[in-house]
């Protein structure tokens, strides 16, 4: 009963808040400047900068393409219920992949232009696997089964606005994560089976990388930003991720890629 009641109660609360809260303003940044990206993301934390691999991917992509941006640190989610999101030329744009696609077209900057359509297709496929299969196993580990260690490691209560809010989050999130994982299907497996799913993903990407400096070749592209953002979570948050053990023991080239991206775009 506890397993089912808490997520359902949380869902009912979310629906209630959506129905009763006042209409949302179209944008938050009233004094915006043309062609400046206003990046809304979680407050910064030690060791890994952000708990959002999607924010790390997006901010690295902005740096890689020399696009002017300003950070706005917040716990307020976008109209789609996602974070990070941006405001750009008076419009809110959620979802890191939609944001990147939009900015590629607007600024006519596409790092995939250095590669063939086949190579760009490989990059797209790796991002899709990473964000929809590999990373959820990490969320399952840290939120579903190791939430106290996660909050303590990153000192979240110290750096986020409300210590009591973080405490409540720590109580509720494990139930919500496990419930969602069960509905999605992953949570129906034994934990060791889930970690093996992640291992196979990481080893596959390691094979694609080989001895190249970046996944597709000599220059970084969008997929390298995604790999950096997502793999940094495993490598820099020291809570015993089984994915980290795989990276260190079996995929040293991926670890080197993360360090290469860090040195290049986060000196």
PDB file of C-alpha atoms in Angstrom:
ATOM      1  CA  UNK A   1       0.000   0.000   0.000  1.00  0.00           C
ATOM      2  CA  UNK A   2       2.784   2.420   0.908  1.00  0.00           C
ATOM      3  CA  UNK A   3       4.505   1.828  -2.444  1.00  0.00           C
ATOM      4  CA  UNK A   4       1.341   2.707  -4.357  1.00  0.00           C
ATOM      5  CA  UNK A   5      -0.237   5.324  -2.091  1.00  0.00           C
ATOM      6  CA  UNK A   6       2.655   7.786  -1.952  1.00  0.00           C
ATOM      7  CA  UNK A   7       3.164   8.134  -5.737  1.00  0.00           C
ATOM      8  CA  UNK A   8      -0.601   8.328  -6.297  1.00  0.00           C
ATOM      9  CA  UNK A   9      -0.917  10.921  -3.563  1.00  0.00           C
ATOM     10  CA  UNK A  10       1.939  12.888  -5.104  1.00  0.00           C
ATOM     11  CA  UNK A  11       0.269  12.678  -8.518  1.00  0.00           C
ATOM     12  CA  UNK A  12      -3.009  13.943  -7.048  1.00  0.00           C
ATOM     13  CA  UNK A  13      -1.162  16.842  -5.407  1.00  0.00           C
ATOM     14  CA  UNK A  14       0.523  17.787  -8.692  1.00  0.00           C
ATOM     15  CA  UNK A  15      -2.832  17.742 -10.510  1.00  0.00           C
ATOM     16  CA  UNK A  16      -4.371  19.878  -7.767  1.00  0.00           C
ATOM     17  CA  UNK A  17      -1.561  22.436  -8.000  1.00  0.00           C
ATOM     18  CA  UNK A  18      -1.873  22.602 -11.783  1.00  0.00           C
ATOM     19  CA  UNK A  19      -5.625  23.212 -11.578  1.00  0.00           C
ATOM     20  CA  UNK A  20      -5.517  25.797  -8.783  1.00  0.00           C
ATOM     21  CA  UNK A  21      -2.363  27.795  -9.524  1.00  0.00           C
ATOM     22  CA  UNK A  22      -2.722  31.161 -11.303  1.00  0.00           C
ATOM     23  CA  UNK A  23      -1.995  31.465 -15.054  1.00  0.00           C
ATOM     24  CA  UNK A  24       1.697  31.405 -15.884  1.00  0.00           C
ATOM     25  CA  UNK A  25       3.422  34.424 -17.396  1.00  0.00           C
ATOM     26  CA  UNK A  26       4.646  33.734 -20.968  1.00  0.00           C
ATOM     27  CA  UNK A  27       8.224  34.623 -19.963  1.00  0.00           C
ATOM     28  CA  UNK A  28      10.047  35.440 -16.732  1.00  0.00           C
ATOM     29  CA  UNK A  29      12.874  37.625 -18.076  1.00  0.00           C
ATOM     30  CA  UNK A  30      11.186  40.918 -18.963  1.00  0.00           C
ATOM     31  CA  UNK A  31      14.347  42.862 -19.832  1.00  0.00           C
ATOM     32  CA  UNK A  32      15.730  40.277 -22.247  1.00  0.00           C
ATOM     33  CA  UNK A  33      18.237  41.151 -24.938  1.00  0.00           C
ATOM     34  CA  UNK A  34      18.043  40.004 -28.525  1.00  0.00           C
ATOM     35  CA  UNK A  35      19.932  36.785 -29.361  1.00  0.00           C
ATOM     36  CA  UNK A  36      20.968  36.163 -25.746  1.00  0.00           C
ATOM     37  CA  UNK A  37      20.029  32.728 -24.401  1.00  0.00           C
ATOM     38  CA  UNK A  38      18.696  32.789 -20.838  1.00  0.00           C
ATOM     39  CA  UNK A  39      19.372  29.342 -19.453  1.00  0.00           C
ATOM     40  CA  UNK A  40      17.163  28.264 -16.564  1.00  0.00           C
ATOM     41  CA  UNK A  41      18.672  25.441 -14.559  1.00  0.00           C
ATOM     42  CA  UNK A  42      18.964  24.063 -11.035  1.00  0.00           C
ATOM     43  CA  UNK A  43      21.236  25.856  -8.513  1.00  0.00           C
ATOM     44  CA  UNK A  44      24.881  24.839  -8.742  1.00  0.00           C
ATOM     45  CA  UNK A  45      26.408  22.147  -6.536  1.00  0.00           C
ATOM     46  CA  UNK A  46      29.974  21.038  -5.723  1.00  0.00           C
ATOM     47  CA  UNK A  47      31.700  18.132  -7.486  1.00  0.00           C
ATOM     48  CA  UNK A  48      29.401  17.913 -10.508  1.00  0.00           C
ATOM     49  CA  UNK A  49      28.083  21.501 -11.017  1.00  0.00           C
ATOM     50  CA  UNK A  50      24.488  20.368 -11.601  1.00  0.00           C
ATOM     51  CA  UNK A  51      22.340  17.325 -10.880  1.00  0.00           C
ATOM     52  CA  UNK A  52      20.870  17.650 -14.365  1.00  0.00           C
ATOM     53  CA  UNK A  53      22.870  15.905 -17.096  1.00  0.00           C
ATOM     54  CA  UNK A  54      20.627  17.663 -19.606  1.00  0.00           C
ATOM     55  CA  UNK A  55      21.633  21.090 -18.277  1.00  0.00           C
ATOM     56  CA  UNK A  56      25.308  20.127 -18.414  1.00  0.00           C
ATOM     57  CA  UNK A  57      24.882  18.891 -21.987  1.00  0.00           C
ATOM     58  CA  UNK A  58      23.112  22.085 -23.036  1.00  0.00           C
ATOM     59  CA  UNK A  59      25.478  24.530 -21.341  1.00  0.00           C
ATOM     60  CA  UNK A  60      28.484  22.721 -22.804  1.00  0.00           C
ATOM     61  CA  UNK A  61      26.869  22.873 -26.252  1.00  0.00           C
ATOM     62  CA  UNK A  62      26.351  26.635 -25.872  1.00  0.00           C
ATOM     63  CA  UNK A  63      30.026  27.056 -24.958  1.00  0.00           C
ATOM     64  CA  UNK A  64      31.158  24.834 -27.797  1.00  0.00           C
ATOM     65  CA  UNK A  65      29.274  26.987 -30.304  1.00  0.00           C
ATOM     66  CA  UNK A  66      30.209  30.377 -28.787  1.00  0.00           C
ATOM     67  CA  UNK A  67      26.580  31.347 -28.207  1.00  0.00           C
ATOM     68  CA  UNK A  68      26.071  34.120 -25.682  1.00  0.00           C
ATOM     69  CA  UNK A  69      24.031  33.002 -22.691  1.00  0.00           C
ATOM     70  CA  UNK A  70      23.204  33.913 -19.108  1.00  0.00           C
ATOM     71  CA  UNK A  71      22.410  31.456 -16.336  1.00  0.00           C
ATOM     72  CA  UNK A  72      19.299  31.869 -14.214  1.00  0.00           C
ATOM     73  CA  UNK A  73      19.349  29.391 -11.342  1.00  0.00           C
ATOM     74  CA  UNK A  74      15.902  28.287 -10.284  1.00  0.00           C
ATOM     75  CA  UNK A  75      13.709  25.465  -9.023  1.00  0.00           C
ATOM     76  CA  UNK A  76      10.836  26.644 -11.221  1.00  0.00           C
ATOM     77  CA  UNK A  77      10.124  24.273 -14.083  1.00  0.00           C
ATOM     78  CA  UNK A  78       9.053  25.135 -17.629  1.00  0.00           C
ATOM     79  CA  UNK A  79       5.472  25.093 -18.837  1.00  0.00           C
ATOM     80  CA  UNK A  80       6.091  21.488 -19.951  1.00  0.00           C
ATOM     81  CA  UNK A  81       7.325  20.575 -16.470  1.00  0.00           C
ATOM     82  CA  UNK A  82      10.947  20.283 -17.617  1.00  0.00           C
ATOM     83  CA  UNK A  83      14.234  21.786 -16.540  1.00  0.00           C
ATOM     84  CA  UNK A  84      16.539  23.013 -18.045  1.00  0.00           C
ATOM     85  CA  UNK A  85      14.760  25.357 -20.406  1.00  0.00           C
ATOM     86  CA  UNK A  86      15.626  28.649 -22.036  1.00  0.00           C
ATOM     87  CA  UNK A  87      14.040  31.967 -22.847  1.00  0.00           C
ATOM     88  CA  UNK A  88      15.200  33.267 -26.198  1.00  0.00           C
ATOM     89  CA  UNK A  89      14.048  36.430 -27.903  1.00  0.00           C
ATOM     90  CA  UNK A  90      10.946  36.582 -25.712  1.00  0.00           C
ATOM     91  CA  UNK A  91       9.959  32.916 -26.023  1.00  0.00           C
ATOM     92  CA  UNK A  92      10.238  30.038 -23.575  1.00  0.00           C
ATOM     93  CA  UNK A  93      11.690  26.871 -25.115  1.00  0.00           C
ATOM     94  CA  UNK A  94      11.786  23.669 -23.010  1.00  0.00           C
ATOM     95  CA  UNK A  95      13.667  20.392 -23.603  1.00  0.00           C
ATOM     96  CA  UNK A  96      17.407  20.346 -24.248  1.00  0.00           C
ATOM     97  CA  UNK A  97      17.114  18.568 -27.602  1.00  0.00           C
ATOM     98  CA  UNK A  98      14.458  20.954 -28.919  1.00  0.00           C
ATOM     99  CA  UNK A  99      16.541  23.886 -27.663  1.00  0.00           C
ATOM    100  CA  UNK A 100      19.656  22.674 -29.469  1.00  0.00           C
ATOM    101  CA  UNK A 101      17.738  22.031 -32.674  1.00  0.00           C
ATOM    102  CA  UNK A 102      16.174  25.520 -32.515  1.00  0.00           C
ATOM    103  CA  UNK A 103      19.489  27.271 -31.887  1.00  0.00           C
ATOM    104  CA  UNK A 104      21.250  25.316 -34.634  1.00  0.00           C
ATOM    105  CA  UNK A 105      18.783  26.703 -37.167  1.00  0.00           C
ATOM    106  CA  UNK A 106      18.702  30.246 -35.781  1.00  0.00           C
ATOM    107  CA  UNK A 107      22.466  30.759 -35.519  1.00  0.00           C
ATOM    108  CA  UNK A 108      23.316  28.480 -38.449  1.00  0.00           C
ATOM    109  CA  UNK A 109      25.744  26.610 -36.225  1.00  0.00           C
ATOM    110  CA  UNK A 110      25.753  22.838 -36.443  1.00  0.00           C
ATOM    111  CA  UNK A 111      28.823  20.895 -35.257  1.00  0.00           C
ATOM    112  CA  UNK A 112      27.475  17.847 -37.103  1.00  0.00           C
ATOM    113  CA  UNK A 113      28.186  19.615 -40.418  1.00  0.00           C
ATOM    114  CA  UNK A 114      31.780  18.415 -40.047  1.00  0.00           C
ATOM    115  CA  UNK A 115      30.557  14.836 -40.455  1.00  0.00           C
ATOM    116  CA  UNK A 116      28.634  12.720 -42.933  1.00  0.00           C
ATOM    117  CA  UNK A 117      24.925  11.991 -42.535  1.00  0.00           C
ATOM    118  CA  UNK A 118      25.814   8.462 -41.484  1.00  0.00           C
ATOM    119  CA  UNK A 119      28.148   9.706 -38.768  1.00  0.00           C
ATOM    120  CA  UNK A 120      25.601  12.280 -37.599  1.00  0.00           C
ATOM    121  CA  UNK A 121      23.039   9.467 -37.495  1.00  0.00           C
ATOM    122  CA  UNK A 122      25.313   7.474 -35.197  1.00  0.00           C
ATOM    123  CA  UNK A 123      25.574  10.485 -32.918  1.00  0.00           C
ATOM    124  CA  UNK A 124      21.805  10.904 -32.825  1.00  0.00           C
ATOM    125  CA  UNK A 125      21.334   7.221 -32.046  1.00  0.00           C
ATOM    126  CA  UNK A 126      23.837   7.312 -29.181  1.00  0.00           C
ATOM    127  CA  UNK A 127      22.140  10.372 -27.659  1.00  0.00           C
ATOM    128  CA  UNK A 128      18.759   8.654 -27.876  1.00  0.00           C
ATOM    129  CA  UNK A 129      20.064   5.501 -26.189  1.00  0.00           C
ATOM    130  CA  UNK A 130      21.934   7.457 -23.561  1.00  0.00           C
ATOM    131  CA  UNK A 131      19.013   9.663 -22.562  1.00  0.00           C
ATOM    132  CA  UNK A 132      16.239   7.108 -22.777  1.00  0.00           C
ATOM    133  CA  UNK A 133      17.977   3.943 -21.573  1.00  0.00           C
ATOM    134  CA  UNK A 134      21.381   4.451 -19.941  1.00  0.00           C
ATOM    135  CA  UNK A 135      20.732   7.545 -17.842  1.00  0.00           C
ATOM    136  CA  UNK A 136      17.414   6.266 -16.426  1.00  0.00           C
ATOM    137  CA  UNK A 137      19.395   3.398 -14.874  1.00  0.00           C
ATOM    138  CA  UNK A 138      21.471   6.051 -13.110  1.00  0.00           C
ATOM    139  CA  UNK A 139      18.348   7.863 -11.915  1.00  0.00           C
ATOM    140  CA  UNK A 140      17.026   4.532 -10.681  1.00  0.00           C
ATOM    141  CA  UNK A 141      20.229   3.976  -8.702  1.00  0.00           C
ATOM    142  CA  UNK A 142      20.604   7.434  -7.144  1.00  0.00           C
ATOM    143  CA  UNK A 143      16.971   8.428  -6.665  1.00  0.00           C
ATOM    144  CA  UNK A 144      15.296   5.077  -6.262  1.00  0.00           C
ATOM    145  CA  UNK A 145      17.825   3.296  -4.048  1.00  0.00           C
ATOM    146  CA  UNK A 146      20.517   5.725  -2.803  1.00  0.00           C
ATOM    147  CA  UNK A 147      18.753   9.040  -2.262  1.00  0.00           C
ATOM    148  CA  UNK A 148      20.224   9.788   1.217  1.00  0.00           C
ATOM    149  CA  UNK A 149      23.786   9.173  -0.019  1.00  0.00           C
ATOM    150  CA  UNK A 150      23.105  11.309  -3.103  1.00  0.00           C
ATOM    151  CA  UNK A 151      21.838  14.283  -1.072  1.00  0.00           C
ATOM    152  CA  UNK A 152      24.691  14.012   1.430  1.00  0.00           C
ATOM    153  CA  UNK A 153      27.433  13.649  -1.186  1.00  0.00           C
ATOM    154  CA  UNK A 154      26.411  16.849  -2.980  1.00  0.00           C
ATOM    155  CA  UNK A 155      25.354  18.761   0.156  1.00  0.00           C
ATOM    156  CA  UNK A 156      22.106  19.603  -1.606  1.00  0.00           C
ATOM    157  CA  UNK A 157      20.394  21.019   1.504  1.00  0.00           C
ATOM    158  CA  UNK A 158      23.245  23.510   1.899  1.00  0.00           C
ATOM    159  CA  UNK A 159      23.146  24.849  -1.649  1.00  0.00           C
ATOM    160  CA  UNK A 160      19.403  24.705  -2.417  1.00  0.00           C
ATOM    161  CA  UNK A 161      17.024  27.415  -1.114  1.00  0.00           C
ATOM    162  CA  UNK A 162      14.981  25.256   1.266  1.00  0.00           C
ATOM    163  CA  UNK A 163      16.540  22.639   3.523  1.00  0.00           C
ATOM    164  CA  UNK A 164      13.095  21.406   4.536  1.00  0.00           C
ATOM    165  CA  UNK A 165      12.128  21.140   0.880  1.00  0.00           C
ATOM    166  CA  UNK A 166      15.195  19.013   0.186  1.00  0.00           C
ATOM    167  CA  UNK A 167      14.330  16.803   3.155  1.00  0.00           C
ATOM    168  CA  UNK A 168      10.796  16.289   1.823  1.00  0.00           C
ATOM    169  CA  UNK A 169      12.190  15.613  -1.658  1.00  0.00           C
ATOM    170  CA  UNK A 170      14.494  12.983  -0.176  1.00  0.00           C
ATOM    171  CA  UNK A 171      11.518  11.249   1.421  1.00  0.00           C
ATOM    172  CA  UNK A 172       9.201  11.275  -1.595  1.00  0.00           C
ATOM    173  CA  UNK A 173      11.537  10.885  -4.590  1.00  0.00           C
ATOM    174  CA  UNK A 174      12.566   7.234  -4.006  1.00  0.00           C
ATOM    175  CA  UNK A 175       8.944   6.087  -4.101  1.00  0.00           C
ATOM    176  CA  UNK A 176       8.164   8.165  -7.183  1.00  0.00           C
ATOM    177  CA  UNK A 177      11.255   6.938  -9.036  1.00  0.00           C
ATOM    178  CA  UNK A 178      10.641   3.267  -8.291  1.00  0.00           C
ATOM    179  CA  UNK A 179       6.962   3.594  -9.200  1.00  0.00           C
ATOM    180  CA  UNK A 180       7.765   5.312 -12.495  1.00  0.00           C
ATOM    181  CA  UNK A 181      10.479   2.772 -13.244  1.00  0.00           C
ATOM    182  CA  UNK A 182       8.037  -0.067 -12.623  1.00  0.00           C
ATOM    183  CA  UNK A 183       5.433   1.450 -14.940  1.00  0.00           C
ATOM    184  CA  UNK A 184       8.074   2.048 -17.614  1.00  0.00           C
ATOM    185  CA  UNK A 185       9.207  -1.573 -17.341  1.00  0.00           C
ATOM    186  CA  UNK A 186      12.789  -1.256 -16.118  1.00  0.00           C
ATOM    187  CA  UNK A 187      11.746  -1.549 -12.479  1.00  0.00           C
ATOM    188  CA  UNK A 188      10.307  -5.009 -13.068  1.00  0.00           C
ATOM    189  CA  UNK A 189      13.844  -6.389 -13.383  1.00  0.00           C
ATOM    190  CA  UNK A 190      16.333  -7.302 -10.672  1.00  0.00           C
ATOM    191  CA  UNK A 191      18.797  -4.526  -9.899  1.00  0.00           C
ATOM    192  CA  UNK A 192      21.756  -6.488 -11.231  1.00  0.00           C
ATOM    193  CA  UNK A 193      19.906  -6.921 -14.516  1.00  0.00           C
ATOM    194  CA  UNK A 194      19.308  -3.155 -14.716  1.00  0.00           C
ATOM    195  CA  UNK A 195      22.983  -2.402 -14.083  1.00  0.00           C
ATOM    196  CA  UNK A 196      23.879  -4.910 -16.810  1.00  0.00           C
ATOM    197  CA  UNK A 197      21.657  -3.003 -19.253  1.00  0.00           C
ATOM    198  CA  UNK A 198      23.755   0.093 -18.518  1.00  0.00           C
ATOM    199  CA  UNK A 199      27.017  -1.829 -18.818  1.00  0.00           C
ATOM    200  CA  UNK A 200      26.140  -3.022 -22.308  1.00  0.00           C
ATOM    201  CA  UNK A 201      25.228   0.525 -23.365  1.00  0.00           C
ATOM    202  CA  UNK A 202      28.502   1.959 -22.095  1.00  0.00           C
ATOM    203  CA  UNK A 203      30.634  -0.771 -23.622  1.00  0.00           C
ATOM    204  CA  UNK A 204      28.860  -0.282 -26.961  1.00  0.00           C
ATOM    205  CA  UNK A 205      29.598   3.464 -26.956  1.00  0.00           C
ATOM    206  CA  UNK A 206      33.186   2.735 -25.956  1.00  0.00           C
ATOM    207  CA  UNK A 207      33.539   0.501 -29.005  1.00  0.00           C
ATOM    208  CA  UNK A 208      32.161   3.246 -31.263  1.00  0.00           C
ATOM    209  CA  UNK A 209      34.620   5.760 -29.790  1.00  0.00           C
ATOM    210  CA  UNK A 210      37.666   3.519 -30.157  1.00  0.00           C
ATOM    211  CA  UNK A 211      40.840   5.592 -30.190  1.00  0.00           C
ATOM    212  CA  UNK A 212      39.265   8.723 -31.701  1.00  0.00           C
ATOM    213  CA  UNK A 213      39.477  11.942 -29.637  1.00  0.00           C
ATOM    214  CA  UNK A 214      35.717  12.470 -29.952  1.00  0.00           C
ATOM    215  CA  UNK A 215      32.909  10.067 -30.703  1.00  0.00           C
ATOM    216  CA  UNK A 216      32.556  10.897 -34.398  1.00  0.00           C
ATOM    217  CA  UNK A 217      36.116  11.971 -35.153  1.00  0.00           C
ATOM    218  CA  UNK A 218      38.581  14.795 -34.621  1.00  0.00           C
ATOM    219  CA  UNK A 219      36.156  17.552 -33.617  1.00  0.00           C
ATOM    220  CA  UNK A 220      33.529  17.559 -30.847  1.00  0.00           C
ATOM    221  CA  UNK A 221      29.861  17.442 -31.744  1.00  0.00           C
ATOM    222  CA  UNK A 222      26.520  17.412 -29.965  1.00  0.00           C
ATOM    223  CA  UNK A 223      26.861  13.786 -28.926  1.00  0.00           C
ATOM    224  CA  UNK A 224      30.100  14.583 -27.080  1.00  0.00           C
ATOM    225  CA  UNK A 225      28.251  17.252 -25.085  1.00  0.00           C
ATOM    226  CA  UNK A 226      25.622  14.656 -24.217  1.00  0.00           C
ATOM    227  CA  UNK A 227      28.225  12.082 -23.220  1.00  0.00           C
ATOM    228  CA  UNK A 228      29.999  14.641 -21.072  1.00  0.00           C
ATOM    229  CA  UNK A 229      26.819  15.756 -19.308  1.00  0.00           C
ATOM    230  CA  UNK A 230      25.526  12.277 -18.608  1.00  0.00           C
ATOM    231  CA  UNK A 231      28.735  10.379 -17.845  1.00  0.00           C
ATOM    232  CA  UNK A 232      29.969  13.125 -15.520  1.00  0.00           C
ATOM    233  CA  UNK A 233      27.072  12.210 -13.232  1.00  0.00           C
ATOM    234  CA  UNK A 234      28.439   8.680 -12.861  1.00  0.00           C
ATOM    235  CA  UNK A 235      32.071   9.735 -12.557  1.00  0.00           C
ATOM    236  CA  UNK A 236      31.885  12.744 -10.245  1.00  0.00           C
ATOM    237  CA  UNK A 237      29.056  11.837  -7.850  1.00  0.00           C
ATOM    238  CA  UNK A 238      30.754   9.344  -5.545  1.00  0.00           C
ATOM    239  CA  UNK A 239      27.905   7.161  -4.293  1.00  0.00           C
ATOM    240  CA  UNK A 240      29.021   3.806  -5.647  1.00  0.00           C
ATOM    241  CA  UNK A 241      27.423   3.881  -9.101  1.00  0.00           C
ATOM    242  CA  UNK A 242      27.883   0.473 -10.776  1.00  0.00           C
ATOM    243  CA  UNK A 243      28.049   2.462 -14.014  1.00  0.00           C
ATOM    244  CA  UNK A 244      31.158   4.219 -12.718  1.00  0.00           C
ATOM    245  CA  UNK A 245      32.874   0.890 -12.123  1.00  0.00           C
ATOM    246  CA  UNK A 246      32.148  -0.091 -15.712  1.00  0.00           C
ATOM    247  CA  UNK A 247      33.524   3.181 -17.020  1.00  0.00           C
ATOM    248  CA  UNK A 248      36.735   2.936 -15.007  1.00  0.00           C
ATOM    249  CA  UNK A 249      37.395  -0.758 -15.573  1.00  0.00           C
ATOM    250  CA  UNK A 250      36.073  -1.361 -19.092  1.00  0.00           C
ATOM    251  CA  UNK A 251      35.666   2.005 -20.826  1.00  0.00           C
ATOM    252  CA  UNK A 252      38.737   4.084 -20.033  1.00  0.00           C
ATOM    253  CA  UNK A 253      38.427   5.829 -23.395  1.00  0.00           C
ATOM    254  CA  UNK A 254      35.048   7.247 -22.315  1.00  0.00           C
ATOM    255  CA  UNK A 255      36.577   8.500 -19.076  1.00  0.00           C
ATOM    256  CA  UNK A 256      39.294  10.183 -21.155  1.00  0.00           C
ATOM    257  CA  UNK A 257      36.622  11.726 -23.394  1.00  0.00           C
ATOM    258  CA  UNK A 258      34.866  13.248 -20.373  1.00  0.00           C
ATOM    259  CA  UNK A 259      38.146  14.703 -19.136  1.00  0.00           C
ATOM    260  CA  UNK A 260      38.938  16.002 -22.643  1.00  0.00           C
ATOM    261  CA  UNK A 261      35.585  17.793 -22.822  1.00  0.00           C
ATOM    262  CA  UNK A 262      36.057  19.187 -19.329  1.00  0.00           C
ATOM    263  CA  UNK A 263      39.472  20.615 -20.172  1.00  0.00           C
ATOM    264  CA  UNK A 264      38.282  22.050 -23.487  1.00  0.00           C
ATOM    265  CA  UNK A 265      35.040  23.706 -22.397  1.00  0.00           C
ATOM    266  CA  UNK A 266      35.317  23.944 -18.596  1.00  0.00           C
ATOM    267  CA  UNK A 267      38.977  24.926 -17.988  1.00  0.00           C
TER     268      UNK A 267
END
